[in-house]
């Protein structure tokens, strides 16, 4: 049962292409029960979990009035939206804006030109995106280049659920330097499904389909810390886009999706009728645990929804459950992620062939000294958990956002421009013998990498063995990148470079760097501003697995950072 504690209303202006799509997001308290637990208060948008879907047509302008009726500071990030000309609307707290305080409001305005497919929005402060999230559907002006025209479509939002206050969990993790505990359940469209020990009848999502129709599934992983395998019993998929970028159609029986990623997949309702006499099939989402030798505990459970055939469904017959990959099935995950290629279309960006700046960046875990603000940190014990890129563990400023400091030429005391292009020490990045106290140690800083406008950057993202090998989903704001290659072990340019895909590499905003491996990405810094790059595991952001690109202005007004809006929140 869901009861709104703080009344909230959604305002949508239905408009034609090229006009304004307007929403009001009232962020407030929501009383809700999951897993047969007593009702608890969560933070939600417009009394919904997930929040409202934003439907737009390519070229439209989106206006979202954020009204913060919650007891917490709030920002919203429009994940994957380029924000060209609207850099102040990107949303990450203390990167592009100060947060919107309780009882305050802020209006986000941005255009969605040159993007089609599925993106999403979420809170970008604390752990609040556990319940503050929703889909963005970017409809094309003309017919999408799919191998088959879908008859209908469904948003499939994957998430995690805690029987706890997630803000309290995040705060305690920071104060102690000990990562927060794992989720109690996974969810599909906010519902855990009926495989959990105690689930109410109305907490399983149902997708109704008609035989032989083609359905477009817009799959989004909004989970805080867990990559997920997605399967539907008796059905296969054809992947046609990832991160709002078209792909060469890719047939698969499983979708693998890391936090922050989106996948558009066609599913034909053509299941063998004898496979399920009741006409009902489970959609199952199970965790992919990539950590080697071991990571933090995770919920070894399965979220389910039901794909139900109209006119054939018999509620008395249990749905068919698909065979699910093992939790640590890295081979299946890598096969999916590495087999995707772009669908090259006229007028769309292609991979740049000339490179201006080469970067080699280690991503991984480590330890650091207790920070002054970590009041419950055990200062008599060894260093506490941390994470870093090139051994720089990122700390966001507290008095002014990085974008405001950049715009005002006031970087002194806020950030430094010395994020390193290479790690401070060359070592056996994925070897067990390298995992020692000296190599694990990192220091806290606020470092950015400054890029000229239109500079082309090639970055090797190298996973490390420090504490654990793990597949880190690395997300960049304000830009897309091309994935040229990926593999396992230590990156070796001599053997990897000849394998670069410079013809049709997949284009993304979030890449799951292979566990104990590497990925090579390439992008053009064609968007002035301050762009956050970070691991999309919320636990790792909290402990510093992030950095920022400072992209300088171009030669014209259109290629320069505009001044901040008058209602930009102040710290």
CSV table of C-alpha atoms in Angstrom, one decimal, residues 19 49 83 93 108 115 147 163 179 237 252 274 284 289 334 343 358 398 434 460 468 472 479 504 512 520 543 556:
chain,number,residue,atom,x,y,z
A,19,UNK,CA,8.1,23.2,-28.2
A,49,UNK,CA,8.2,5.1,-7.0
A,83,UNK,CA,23.4,19.9,-21.7
A,93,UNK,CA,25.7,18.4,-6.2
A,108,UNK,CA,15.9,23.0,-14.8
A,115,UNK,CA,19.6,12.4,-29.0
A,147,UNK,CA,14.9,-4.0,-37.7
A,163,UNK,CA,14.3,-1.5,4.6
A,179,UNK,CA,30.7,1.0,3.2
A,237,UNK,CA,15.9,-9.9,-27.3
A,252,UNK,CA,20.7,-12.3,-27.2
A,274,UNK,CA,3.2,-25.2,-24.6
A,284,UNK,CA,14.0,-12.0,-13.9
A,289,UNK,CA,28.9,-9.8,-8.7
A,334,UNK,CA,31.8,-9.6,-21.1
A,343,UNK,CA,24.7,1.5,-36.1
A,358,UNK,CA,46.3,10.4,-24.2
A,398,UNK,CA,31.5,22.5,0.2
A,434,UNK,CA,50.5,-5.6,-5.9
A,460,UNK,CA,42.7,3.9,-21.0
A,468,UNK,CA,39.5,-6.4,-5.1
A,472,UNK,CA,33.4,-0.4,-12.3
A,479,UNK,CA,29.6,14.0,-23.3
A,504,UNK,CA,31.6,1.3,-35.7
A,512,UNK,CA,31.5,-1.2,-17.2
A,520,UNK,CA,39.8,2.3,-24.1
A,543,UNK,CA,34.7,7.3,-1.1
A,556,UNK,CA,32.3,31.8,-30.2
